[in-house]
mmCIF file of C-alpha atoms and ligand atoms in Angstrom:
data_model
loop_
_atom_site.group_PDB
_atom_site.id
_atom_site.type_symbol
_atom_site.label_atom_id
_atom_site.label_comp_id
_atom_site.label_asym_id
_atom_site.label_seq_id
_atom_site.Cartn_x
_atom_site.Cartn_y
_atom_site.Cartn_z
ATOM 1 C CA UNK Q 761 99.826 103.459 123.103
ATOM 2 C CA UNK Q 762 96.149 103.681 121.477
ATOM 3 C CA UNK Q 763 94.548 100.439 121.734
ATOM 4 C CA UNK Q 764 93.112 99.342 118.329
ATOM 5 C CA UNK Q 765 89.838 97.950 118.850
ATOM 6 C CA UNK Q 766 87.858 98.532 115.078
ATOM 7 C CA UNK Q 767 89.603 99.037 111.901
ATOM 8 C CA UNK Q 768 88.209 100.229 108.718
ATOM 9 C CA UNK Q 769 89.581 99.542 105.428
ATOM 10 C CA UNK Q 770 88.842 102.046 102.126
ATOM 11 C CA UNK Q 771 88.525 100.064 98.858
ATOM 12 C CA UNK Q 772 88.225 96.032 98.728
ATOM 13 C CA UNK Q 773 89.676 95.925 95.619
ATOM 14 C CA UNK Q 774 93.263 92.377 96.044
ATOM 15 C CA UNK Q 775 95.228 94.541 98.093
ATOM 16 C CA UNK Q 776 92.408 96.370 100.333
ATOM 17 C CA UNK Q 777 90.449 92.604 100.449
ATOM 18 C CA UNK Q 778 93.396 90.813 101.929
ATOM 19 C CA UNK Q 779 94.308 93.088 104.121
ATOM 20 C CA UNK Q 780 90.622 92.972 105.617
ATOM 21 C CA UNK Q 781 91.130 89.128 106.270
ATOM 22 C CA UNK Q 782 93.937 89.423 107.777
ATOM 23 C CA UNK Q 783 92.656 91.793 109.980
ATOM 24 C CA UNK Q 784 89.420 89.510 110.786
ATOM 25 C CA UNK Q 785 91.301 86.316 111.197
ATOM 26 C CA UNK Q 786 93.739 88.457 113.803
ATOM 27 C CA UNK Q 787 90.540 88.838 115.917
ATOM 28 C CA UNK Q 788 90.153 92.653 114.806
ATOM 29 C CA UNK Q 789 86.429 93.413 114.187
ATOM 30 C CA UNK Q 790 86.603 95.480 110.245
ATOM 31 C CA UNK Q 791 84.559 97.925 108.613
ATOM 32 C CA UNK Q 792 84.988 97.412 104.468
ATOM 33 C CA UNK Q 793 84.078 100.266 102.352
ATOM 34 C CA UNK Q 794 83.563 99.842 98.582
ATOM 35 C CA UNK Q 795 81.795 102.127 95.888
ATOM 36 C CA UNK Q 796 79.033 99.748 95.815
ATOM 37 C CA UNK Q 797 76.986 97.144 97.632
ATOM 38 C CA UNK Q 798 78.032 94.690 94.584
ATOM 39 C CA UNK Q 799 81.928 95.323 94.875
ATOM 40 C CA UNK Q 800 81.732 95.191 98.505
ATOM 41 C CA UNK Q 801 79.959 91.817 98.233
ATOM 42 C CA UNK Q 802 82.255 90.389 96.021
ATOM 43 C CA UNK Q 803 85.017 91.423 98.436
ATOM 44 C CA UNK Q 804 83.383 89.385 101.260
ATOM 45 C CA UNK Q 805 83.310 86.363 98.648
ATOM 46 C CA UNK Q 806 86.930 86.569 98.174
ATOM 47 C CA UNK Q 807 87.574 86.394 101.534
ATOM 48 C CA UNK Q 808 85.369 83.711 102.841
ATOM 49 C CA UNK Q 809 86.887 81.582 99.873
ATOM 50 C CA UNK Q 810 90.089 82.301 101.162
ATOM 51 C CA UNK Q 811 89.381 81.185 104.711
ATOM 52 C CA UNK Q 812 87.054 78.417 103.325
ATOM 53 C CA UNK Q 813 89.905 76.422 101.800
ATOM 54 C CA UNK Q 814 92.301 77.544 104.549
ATOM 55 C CA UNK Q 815 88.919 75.207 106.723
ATOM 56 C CA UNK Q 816 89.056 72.293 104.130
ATOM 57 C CA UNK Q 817 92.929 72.146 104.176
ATOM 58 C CA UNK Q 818 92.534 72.245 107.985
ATOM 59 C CA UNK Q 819 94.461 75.212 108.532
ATOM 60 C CA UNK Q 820 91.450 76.877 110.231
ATOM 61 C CA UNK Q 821 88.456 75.588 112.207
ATOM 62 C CA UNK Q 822 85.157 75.984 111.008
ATOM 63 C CA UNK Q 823 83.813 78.008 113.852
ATOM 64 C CA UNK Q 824 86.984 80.070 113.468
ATOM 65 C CA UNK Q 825 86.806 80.941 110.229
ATOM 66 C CA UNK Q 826 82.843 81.723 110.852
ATOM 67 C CA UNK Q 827 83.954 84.342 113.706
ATOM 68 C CA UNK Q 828 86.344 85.836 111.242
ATOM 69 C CA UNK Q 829 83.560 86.496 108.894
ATOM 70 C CA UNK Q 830 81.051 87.817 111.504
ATOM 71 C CA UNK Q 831 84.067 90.544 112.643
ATOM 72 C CA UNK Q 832 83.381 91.977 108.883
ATOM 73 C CA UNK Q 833 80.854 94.191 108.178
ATOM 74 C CA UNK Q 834 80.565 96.357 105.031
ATOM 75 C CA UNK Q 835 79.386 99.863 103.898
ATOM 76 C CA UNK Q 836 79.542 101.991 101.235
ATOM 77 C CA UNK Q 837 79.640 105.041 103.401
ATOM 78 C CA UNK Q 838 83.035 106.723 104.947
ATOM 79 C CA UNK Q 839 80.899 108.321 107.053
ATOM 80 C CA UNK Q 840 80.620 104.935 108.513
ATOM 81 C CA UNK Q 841 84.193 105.131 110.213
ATOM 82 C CA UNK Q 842 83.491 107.328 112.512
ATOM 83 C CA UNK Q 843 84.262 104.793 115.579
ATOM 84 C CA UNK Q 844 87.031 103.008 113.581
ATOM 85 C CA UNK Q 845 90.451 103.376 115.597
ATOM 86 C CA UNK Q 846 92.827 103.079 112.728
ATOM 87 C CA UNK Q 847 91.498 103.100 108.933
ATOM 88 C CA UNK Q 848 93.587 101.366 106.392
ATOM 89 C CA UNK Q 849 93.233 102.844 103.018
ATOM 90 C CA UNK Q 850 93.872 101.234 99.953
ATOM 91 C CA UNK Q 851 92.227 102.643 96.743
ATOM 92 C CA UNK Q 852 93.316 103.232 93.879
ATOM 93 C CA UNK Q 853 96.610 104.531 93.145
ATOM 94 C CA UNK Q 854 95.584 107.951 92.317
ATOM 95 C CA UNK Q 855 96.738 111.177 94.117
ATOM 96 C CA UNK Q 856 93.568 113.237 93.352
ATOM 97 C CA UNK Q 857 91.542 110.121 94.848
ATOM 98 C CA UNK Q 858 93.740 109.909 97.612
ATOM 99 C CA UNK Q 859 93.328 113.514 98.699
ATOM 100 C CA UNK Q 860 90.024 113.378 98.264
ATOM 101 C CA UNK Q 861 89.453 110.435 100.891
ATOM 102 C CA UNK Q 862 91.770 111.574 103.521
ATOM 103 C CA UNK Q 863 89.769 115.206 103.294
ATOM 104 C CA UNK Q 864 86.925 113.616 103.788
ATOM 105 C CA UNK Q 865 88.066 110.741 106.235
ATOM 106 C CA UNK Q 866 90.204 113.766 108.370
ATOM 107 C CA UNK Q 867 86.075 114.990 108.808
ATOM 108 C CA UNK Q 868 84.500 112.093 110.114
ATOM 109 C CA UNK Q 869 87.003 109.999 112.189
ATOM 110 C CA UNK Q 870 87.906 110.876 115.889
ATOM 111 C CA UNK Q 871 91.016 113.053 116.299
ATOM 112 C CA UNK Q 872 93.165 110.330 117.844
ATOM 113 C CA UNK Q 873 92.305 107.999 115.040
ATOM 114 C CA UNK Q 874 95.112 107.222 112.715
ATOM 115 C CA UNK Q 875 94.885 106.936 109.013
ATOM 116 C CA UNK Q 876 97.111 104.513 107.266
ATOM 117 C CA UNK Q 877 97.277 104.524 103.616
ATOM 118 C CA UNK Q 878 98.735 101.211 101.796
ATOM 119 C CA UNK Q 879 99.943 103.282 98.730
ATOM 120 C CA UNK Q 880 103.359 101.497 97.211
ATOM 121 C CA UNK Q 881 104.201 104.327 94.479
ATOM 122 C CA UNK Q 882 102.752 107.719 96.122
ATOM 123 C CA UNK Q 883 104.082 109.755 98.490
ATOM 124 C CA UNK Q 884 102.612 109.251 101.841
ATOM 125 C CA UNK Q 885 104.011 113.066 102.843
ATOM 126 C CA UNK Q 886 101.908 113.912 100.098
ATOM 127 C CA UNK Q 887 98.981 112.218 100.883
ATOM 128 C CA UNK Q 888 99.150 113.272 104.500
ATOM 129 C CA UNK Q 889 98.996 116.419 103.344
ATOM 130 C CA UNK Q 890 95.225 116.518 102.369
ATOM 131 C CA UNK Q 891 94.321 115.250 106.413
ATOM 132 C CA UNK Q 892 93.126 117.826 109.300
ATOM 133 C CA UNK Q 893 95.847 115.688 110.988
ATOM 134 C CA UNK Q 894 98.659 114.991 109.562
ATOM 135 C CA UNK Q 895 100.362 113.633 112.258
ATOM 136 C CA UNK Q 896 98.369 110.583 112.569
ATOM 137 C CA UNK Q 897 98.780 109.616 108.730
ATOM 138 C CA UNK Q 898 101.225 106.495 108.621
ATOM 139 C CA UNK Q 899 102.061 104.364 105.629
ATOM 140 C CA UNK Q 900 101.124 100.819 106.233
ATOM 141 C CA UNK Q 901 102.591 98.936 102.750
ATOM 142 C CA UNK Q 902 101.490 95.483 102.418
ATOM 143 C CA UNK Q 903 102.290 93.003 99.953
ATOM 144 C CA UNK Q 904 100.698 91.317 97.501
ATOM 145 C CA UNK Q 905 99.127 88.642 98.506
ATOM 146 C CA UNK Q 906 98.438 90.111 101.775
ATOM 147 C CA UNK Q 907 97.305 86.908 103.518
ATOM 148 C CA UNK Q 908 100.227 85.225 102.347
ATOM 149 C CA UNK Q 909 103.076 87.721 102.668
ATOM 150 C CA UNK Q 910 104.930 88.758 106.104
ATOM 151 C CA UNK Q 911 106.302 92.283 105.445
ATOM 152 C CA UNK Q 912 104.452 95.577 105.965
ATOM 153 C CA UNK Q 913 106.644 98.179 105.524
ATOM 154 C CA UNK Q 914 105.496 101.420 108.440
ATOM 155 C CA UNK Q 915 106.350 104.663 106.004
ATOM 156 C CA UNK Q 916 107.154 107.592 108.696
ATOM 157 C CA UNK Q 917 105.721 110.768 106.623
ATOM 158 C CA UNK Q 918 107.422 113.994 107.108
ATOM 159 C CA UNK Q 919 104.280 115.034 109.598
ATOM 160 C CA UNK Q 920 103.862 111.914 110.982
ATOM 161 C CA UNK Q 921 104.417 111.586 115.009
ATOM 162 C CA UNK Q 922 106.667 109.414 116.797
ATOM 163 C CA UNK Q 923 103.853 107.390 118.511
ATOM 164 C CA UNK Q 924 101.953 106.429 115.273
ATOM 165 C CA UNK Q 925 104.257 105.115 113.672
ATOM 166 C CA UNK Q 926 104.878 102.727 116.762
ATOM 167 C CA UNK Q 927 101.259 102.315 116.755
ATOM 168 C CA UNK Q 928 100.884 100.968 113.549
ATOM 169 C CA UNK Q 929 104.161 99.016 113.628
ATOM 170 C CA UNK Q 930 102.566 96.731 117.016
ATOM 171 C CA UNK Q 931 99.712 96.766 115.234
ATOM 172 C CA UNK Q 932 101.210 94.946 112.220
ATOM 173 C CA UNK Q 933 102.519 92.517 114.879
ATOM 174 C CA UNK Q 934 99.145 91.712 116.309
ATOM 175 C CA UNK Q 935 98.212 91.291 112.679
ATOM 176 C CA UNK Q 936 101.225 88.546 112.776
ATOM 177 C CA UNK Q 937 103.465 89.961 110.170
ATOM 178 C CA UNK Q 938 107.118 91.056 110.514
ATOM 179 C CA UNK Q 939 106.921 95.092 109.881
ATOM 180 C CA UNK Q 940 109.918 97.321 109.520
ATOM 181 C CA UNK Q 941 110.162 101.287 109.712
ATOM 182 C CA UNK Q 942 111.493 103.468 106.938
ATOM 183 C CA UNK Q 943 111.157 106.690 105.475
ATOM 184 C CA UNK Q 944 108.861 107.956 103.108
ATOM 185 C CA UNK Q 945 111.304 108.050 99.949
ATOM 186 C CA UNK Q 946 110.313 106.371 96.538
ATOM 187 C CA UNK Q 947 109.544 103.028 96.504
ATOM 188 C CA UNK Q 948 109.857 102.666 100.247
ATOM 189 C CA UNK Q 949 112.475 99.567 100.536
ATOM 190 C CA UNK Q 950 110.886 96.748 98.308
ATOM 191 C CA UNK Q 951 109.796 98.229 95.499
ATOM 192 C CA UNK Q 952 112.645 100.677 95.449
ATOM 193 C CA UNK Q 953 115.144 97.267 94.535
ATOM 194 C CA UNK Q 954 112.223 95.178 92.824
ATOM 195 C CA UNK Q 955 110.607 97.076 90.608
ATOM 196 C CA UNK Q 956 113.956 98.201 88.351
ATOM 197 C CA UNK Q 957 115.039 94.470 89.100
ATOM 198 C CA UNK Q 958 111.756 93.241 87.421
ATOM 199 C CA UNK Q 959 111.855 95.679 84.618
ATOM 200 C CA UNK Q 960 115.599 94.192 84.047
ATOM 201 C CA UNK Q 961 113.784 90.783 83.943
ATOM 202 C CA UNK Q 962 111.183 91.786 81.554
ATOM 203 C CA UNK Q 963 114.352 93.280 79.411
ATOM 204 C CA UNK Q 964 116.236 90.189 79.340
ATOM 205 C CA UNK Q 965 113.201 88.207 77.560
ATOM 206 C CA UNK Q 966 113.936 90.400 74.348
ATOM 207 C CA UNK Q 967 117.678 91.029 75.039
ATOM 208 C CA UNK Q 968 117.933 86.580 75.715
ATOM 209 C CA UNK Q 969 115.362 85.803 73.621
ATOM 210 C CA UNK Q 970 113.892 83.873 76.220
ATOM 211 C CA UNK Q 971 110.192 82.632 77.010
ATOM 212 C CA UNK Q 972 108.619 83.856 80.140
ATOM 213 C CA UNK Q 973 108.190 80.192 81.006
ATOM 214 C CA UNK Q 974 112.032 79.544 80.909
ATOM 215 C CA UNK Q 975 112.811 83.050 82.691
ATOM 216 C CA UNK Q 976 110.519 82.043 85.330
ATOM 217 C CA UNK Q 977 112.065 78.671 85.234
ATOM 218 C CA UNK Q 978 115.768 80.602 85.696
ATOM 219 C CA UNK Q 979 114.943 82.972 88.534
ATOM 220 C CA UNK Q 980 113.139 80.613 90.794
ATOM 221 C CA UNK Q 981 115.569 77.833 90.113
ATOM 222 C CA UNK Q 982 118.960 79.928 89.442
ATOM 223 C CA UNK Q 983 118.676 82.407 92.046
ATOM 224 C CA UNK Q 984 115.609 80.737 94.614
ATOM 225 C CA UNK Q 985 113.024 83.162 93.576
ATOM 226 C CA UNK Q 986 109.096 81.655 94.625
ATOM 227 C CA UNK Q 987 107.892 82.400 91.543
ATOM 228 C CA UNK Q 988 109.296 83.613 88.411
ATOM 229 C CA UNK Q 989 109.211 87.390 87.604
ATOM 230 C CA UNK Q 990 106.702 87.057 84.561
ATOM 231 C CA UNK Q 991 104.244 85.245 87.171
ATOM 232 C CA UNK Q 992 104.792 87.772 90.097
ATOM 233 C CA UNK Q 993 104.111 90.855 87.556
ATOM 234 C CA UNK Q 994 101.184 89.153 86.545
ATOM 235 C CA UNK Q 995 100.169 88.598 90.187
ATOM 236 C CA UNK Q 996 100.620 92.191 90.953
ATOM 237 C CA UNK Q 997 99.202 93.415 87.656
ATOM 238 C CA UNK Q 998 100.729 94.887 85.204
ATOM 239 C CA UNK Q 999 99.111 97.976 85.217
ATOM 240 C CA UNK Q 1000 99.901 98.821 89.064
ATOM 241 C CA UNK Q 1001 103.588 97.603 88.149
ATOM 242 C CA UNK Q 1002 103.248 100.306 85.276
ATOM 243 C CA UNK Q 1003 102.163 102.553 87.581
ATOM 244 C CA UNK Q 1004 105.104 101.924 90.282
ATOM 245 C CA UNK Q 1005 108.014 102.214 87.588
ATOM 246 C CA UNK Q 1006 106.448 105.321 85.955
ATOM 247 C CA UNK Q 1007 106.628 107.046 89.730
ATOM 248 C CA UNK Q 1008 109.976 106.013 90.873
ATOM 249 C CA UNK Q 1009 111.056 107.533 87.141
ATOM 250 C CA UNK Q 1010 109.512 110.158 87.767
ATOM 251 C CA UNK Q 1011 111.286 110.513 91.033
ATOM 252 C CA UNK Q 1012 114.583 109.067 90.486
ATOM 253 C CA UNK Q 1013 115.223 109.212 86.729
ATOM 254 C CA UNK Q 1014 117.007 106.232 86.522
ATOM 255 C CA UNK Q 1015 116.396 104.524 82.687
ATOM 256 C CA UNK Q 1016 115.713 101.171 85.101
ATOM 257 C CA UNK Q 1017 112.996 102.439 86.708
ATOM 258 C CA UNK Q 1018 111.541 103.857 83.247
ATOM 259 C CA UNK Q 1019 108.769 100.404 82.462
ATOM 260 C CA UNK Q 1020 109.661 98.498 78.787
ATOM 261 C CA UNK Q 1021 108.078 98.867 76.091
ATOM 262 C CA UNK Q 1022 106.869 95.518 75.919
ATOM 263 C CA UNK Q 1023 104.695 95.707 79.591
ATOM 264 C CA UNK Q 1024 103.676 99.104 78.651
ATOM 265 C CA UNK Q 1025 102.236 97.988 75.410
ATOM 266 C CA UNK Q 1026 100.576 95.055 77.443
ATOM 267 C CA UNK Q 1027 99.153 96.778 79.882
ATOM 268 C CA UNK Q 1028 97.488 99.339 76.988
ATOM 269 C CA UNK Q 1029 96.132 96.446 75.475
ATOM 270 C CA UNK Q 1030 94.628 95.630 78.866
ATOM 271 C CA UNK Q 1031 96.388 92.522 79.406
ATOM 272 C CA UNK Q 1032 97.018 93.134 83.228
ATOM 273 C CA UNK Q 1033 97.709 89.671 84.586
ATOM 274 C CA UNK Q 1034 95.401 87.142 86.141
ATOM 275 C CA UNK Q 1035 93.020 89.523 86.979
ATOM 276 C CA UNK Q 1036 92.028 90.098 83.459
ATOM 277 C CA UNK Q 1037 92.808 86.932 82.497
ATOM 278 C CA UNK Q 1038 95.634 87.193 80.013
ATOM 279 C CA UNK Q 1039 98.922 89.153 80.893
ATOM 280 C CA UNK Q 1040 102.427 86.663 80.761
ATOM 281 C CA UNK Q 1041 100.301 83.916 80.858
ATOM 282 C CA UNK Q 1042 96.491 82.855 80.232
ATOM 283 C CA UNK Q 1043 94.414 82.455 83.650
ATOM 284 C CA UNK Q 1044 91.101 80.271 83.633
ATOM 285 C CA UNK Q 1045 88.197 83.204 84.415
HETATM 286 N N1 CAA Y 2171 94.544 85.959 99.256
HETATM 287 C C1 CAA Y 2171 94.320 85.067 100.210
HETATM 288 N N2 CAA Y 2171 94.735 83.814 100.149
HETATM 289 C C2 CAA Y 2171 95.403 83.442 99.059
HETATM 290 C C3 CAA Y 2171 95.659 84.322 98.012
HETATM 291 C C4 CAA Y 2171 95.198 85.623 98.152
HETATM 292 N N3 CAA Y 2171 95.414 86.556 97.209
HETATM 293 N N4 CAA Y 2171 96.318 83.667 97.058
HETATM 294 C C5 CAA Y 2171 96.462 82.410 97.484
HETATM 295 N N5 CAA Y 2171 95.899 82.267 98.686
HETATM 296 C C6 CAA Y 2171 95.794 81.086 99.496
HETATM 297 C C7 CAA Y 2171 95.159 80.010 98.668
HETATM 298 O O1 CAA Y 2171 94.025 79.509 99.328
HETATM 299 C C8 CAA Y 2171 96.253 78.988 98.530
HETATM 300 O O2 CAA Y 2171 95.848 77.685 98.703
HETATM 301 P P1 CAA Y 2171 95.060 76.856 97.541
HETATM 302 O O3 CAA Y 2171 95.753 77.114 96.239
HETATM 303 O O4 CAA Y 2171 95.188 75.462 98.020
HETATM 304 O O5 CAA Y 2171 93.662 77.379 97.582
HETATM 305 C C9 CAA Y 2171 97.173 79.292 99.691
HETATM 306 O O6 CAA Y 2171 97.081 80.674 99.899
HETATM 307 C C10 CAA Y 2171 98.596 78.921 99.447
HETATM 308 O O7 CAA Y 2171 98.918 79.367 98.161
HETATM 309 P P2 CAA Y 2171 100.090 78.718 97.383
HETATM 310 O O8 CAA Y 2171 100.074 77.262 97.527
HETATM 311 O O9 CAA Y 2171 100.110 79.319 96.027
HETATM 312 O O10 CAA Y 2171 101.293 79.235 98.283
HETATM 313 P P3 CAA Y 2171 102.810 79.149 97.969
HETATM 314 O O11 CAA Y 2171 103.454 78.385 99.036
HETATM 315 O O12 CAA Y 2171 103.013 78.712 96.563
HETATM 316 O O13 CAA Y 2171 103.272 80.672 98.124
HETATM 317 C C11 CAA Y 2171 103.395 82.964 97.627
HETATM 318 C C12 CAA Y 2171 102.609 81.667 97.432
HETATM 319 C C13 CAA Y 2171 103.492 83.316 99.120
HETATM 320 C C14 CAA Y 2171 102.601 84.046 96.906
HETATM 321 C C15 CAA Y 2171 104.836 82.759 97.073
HETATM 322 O O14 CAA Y 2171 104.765 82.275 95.759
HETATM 323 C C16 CAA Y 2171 105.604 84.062 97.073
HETATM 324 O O15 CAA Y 2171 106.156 84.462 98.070
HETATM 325 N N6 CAA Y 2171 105.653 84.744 95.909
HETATM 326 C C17 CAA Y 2171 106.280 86.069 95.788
HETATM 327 C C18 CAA Y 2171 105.215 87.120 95.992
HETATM 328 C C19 CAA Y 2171 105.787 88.491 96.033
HETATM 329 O O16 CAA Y 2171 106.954 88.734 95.795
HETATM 330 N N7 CAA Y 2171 104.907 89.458 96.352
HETATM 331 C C20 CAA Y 2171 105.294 90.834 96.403
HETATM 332 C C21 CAA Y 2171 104.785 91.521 95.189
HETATM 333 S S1 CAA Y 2171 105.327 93.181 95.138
HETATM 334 C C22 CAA Y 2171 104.167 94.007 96.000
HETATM 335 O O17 CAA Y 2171 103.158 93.527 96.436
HETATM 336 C C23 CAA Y 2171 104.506 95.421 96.206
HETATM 337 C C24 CAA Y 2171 103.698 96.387 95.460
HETATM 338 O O18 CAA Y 2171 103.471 97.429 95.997
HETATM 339 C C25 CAA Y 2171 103.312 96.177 94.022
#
């Protein structure tokens, strides 16, 4: 099996950030690649806060966490990957983008190197579609937060070989998080039960006439949720949990999967969770 010495990562927006620390505080050295020197930057930020309070909780020793931040370096070049191993992509959400990337990625990485994409609502057939190699696309599906959560869910494409998806899956491992294998079908496992289960949720606020604070207060104490659905869509943002339900609709057609009303009028009003601020609930900047 192909050792995975370097690791790039494609986009440091939440999702693309965290994975990046967990990949430096596994000991991994990373390559980050954002649009800009300022994004990038900001993504290094995020993650030495992260590991900072992880230090003054004492969760992590200071010269760890400084050797986690020294395995990170940052570009805003893909051409840059060129001696990455495995490269992690998680942009945005966007088919068009996606292709674009794995065109050029396919150009500049070596041929063994495998290409992972973290999409949760694309197809990663689809997206394999656009590499020289198709056969060494995997989907690697983390979760939101991905310091915090275990799962990565290893998507076998159509194309994709036997041995990369075994790759990736002991790489998750190394990372120290509990991966599982599955087919590329919509919504993988997770989001294929959560998302129409959190649409229900946002439902039942109109249909009940209940507050987010008491339907949080419901799931997490009525059925052992750890946090309430109104929190968790505003953790993942309402406009990527737009996104998800309008592509498993589109797949499945199932009036579930179809988003409400009210989240859809939220999320045009750009209330998209804590990341903007406002979306359930207000957030402190
Ligand atoms: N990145 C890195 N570190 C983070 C972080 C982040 N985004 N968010 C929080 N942390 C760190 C913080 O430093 C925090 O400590 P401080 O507040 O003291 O600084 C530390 O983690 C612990 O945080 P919490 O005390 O809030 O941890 P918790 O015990 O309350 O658990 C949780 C938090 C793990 C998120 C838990 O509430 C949980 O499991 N929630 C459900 C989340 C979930 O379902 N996610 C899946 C979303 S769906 C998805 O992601 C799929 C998709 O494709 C859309």
């Amino acid at each position: 099996m192909a050792e995975i010495r370097k690791v790039g990562v494609v986009g440091l927006g939440t999702m693309g950030a965290g994975i990046a620390q967990v990949c430096v505080e596994a000991g991994v050295d990373t390559l980050g690649r954002e649009i800009s020197g300022e994004l990038a930057e900001r993504a290094r930020g995020r993650i030495d806060h992260f590991l900072g309070r992880k230090v003054e909780k004492g969760q992590l020793a200071q010269e760890a966490k400084d050797a986690a931040m020294a395995r990170l370096s940052l570009t805003t070049e893909l051409a840059d990957f060129a001696d990455c191993d495995l490269v992690i992509e998680a942009a945005f959400e966007d088919l068009t983008v996606k292709h674009e990337l794995f065109r050029e990625l396919s150009a500049v990485v070596r041929l063994d190197a495998i290409l992972a994409t973290n999409t949760s609502a694309l197809s990663v057939t689809e997206i394999a579609a656009a590499a020289v190699h198709p056969e060494r696309v995997v989907g690697m599906h983390f979760f939101n937060p991905a310091p915090l959560m275990a799962l990565v869910e290893i998507v076998r494409a159509q194309q994709t070989e036997a041995s990369v998806v075994e790759t990736a899956y002991a790489f998750a491992q190394r990372l120290g998080k509990e991966p599982i294998r599955c087919n590329d079908t919509p919504g993988f496992v997770v989001n294929r039960i959560l998302i129409p289960l959190l649409n229900d949720c946002v439902r039942v606020l109109d249909e009940a006439g209940v507050t987010p604070e008491d339907l949080d207060k419901a799931m997490r104490f009525g059925a052992g949720w750890p946090m309430g659905p109104c929190t968790l869509v505003d953790l993942v943002g309402l406009d990527v949990h737009v996104h998800a339900s309008e592509a498993l609709w589109q797949s499945l057609r199932e009036p579930r999967m179809a988003a409400p009303p009210r989240i859809v009028g939220m999320a045009d009003a750009g209330y998209l969770g804590r990341k903007t601020g406002r979306g359930f609930y207000e957030y402190e900047a």
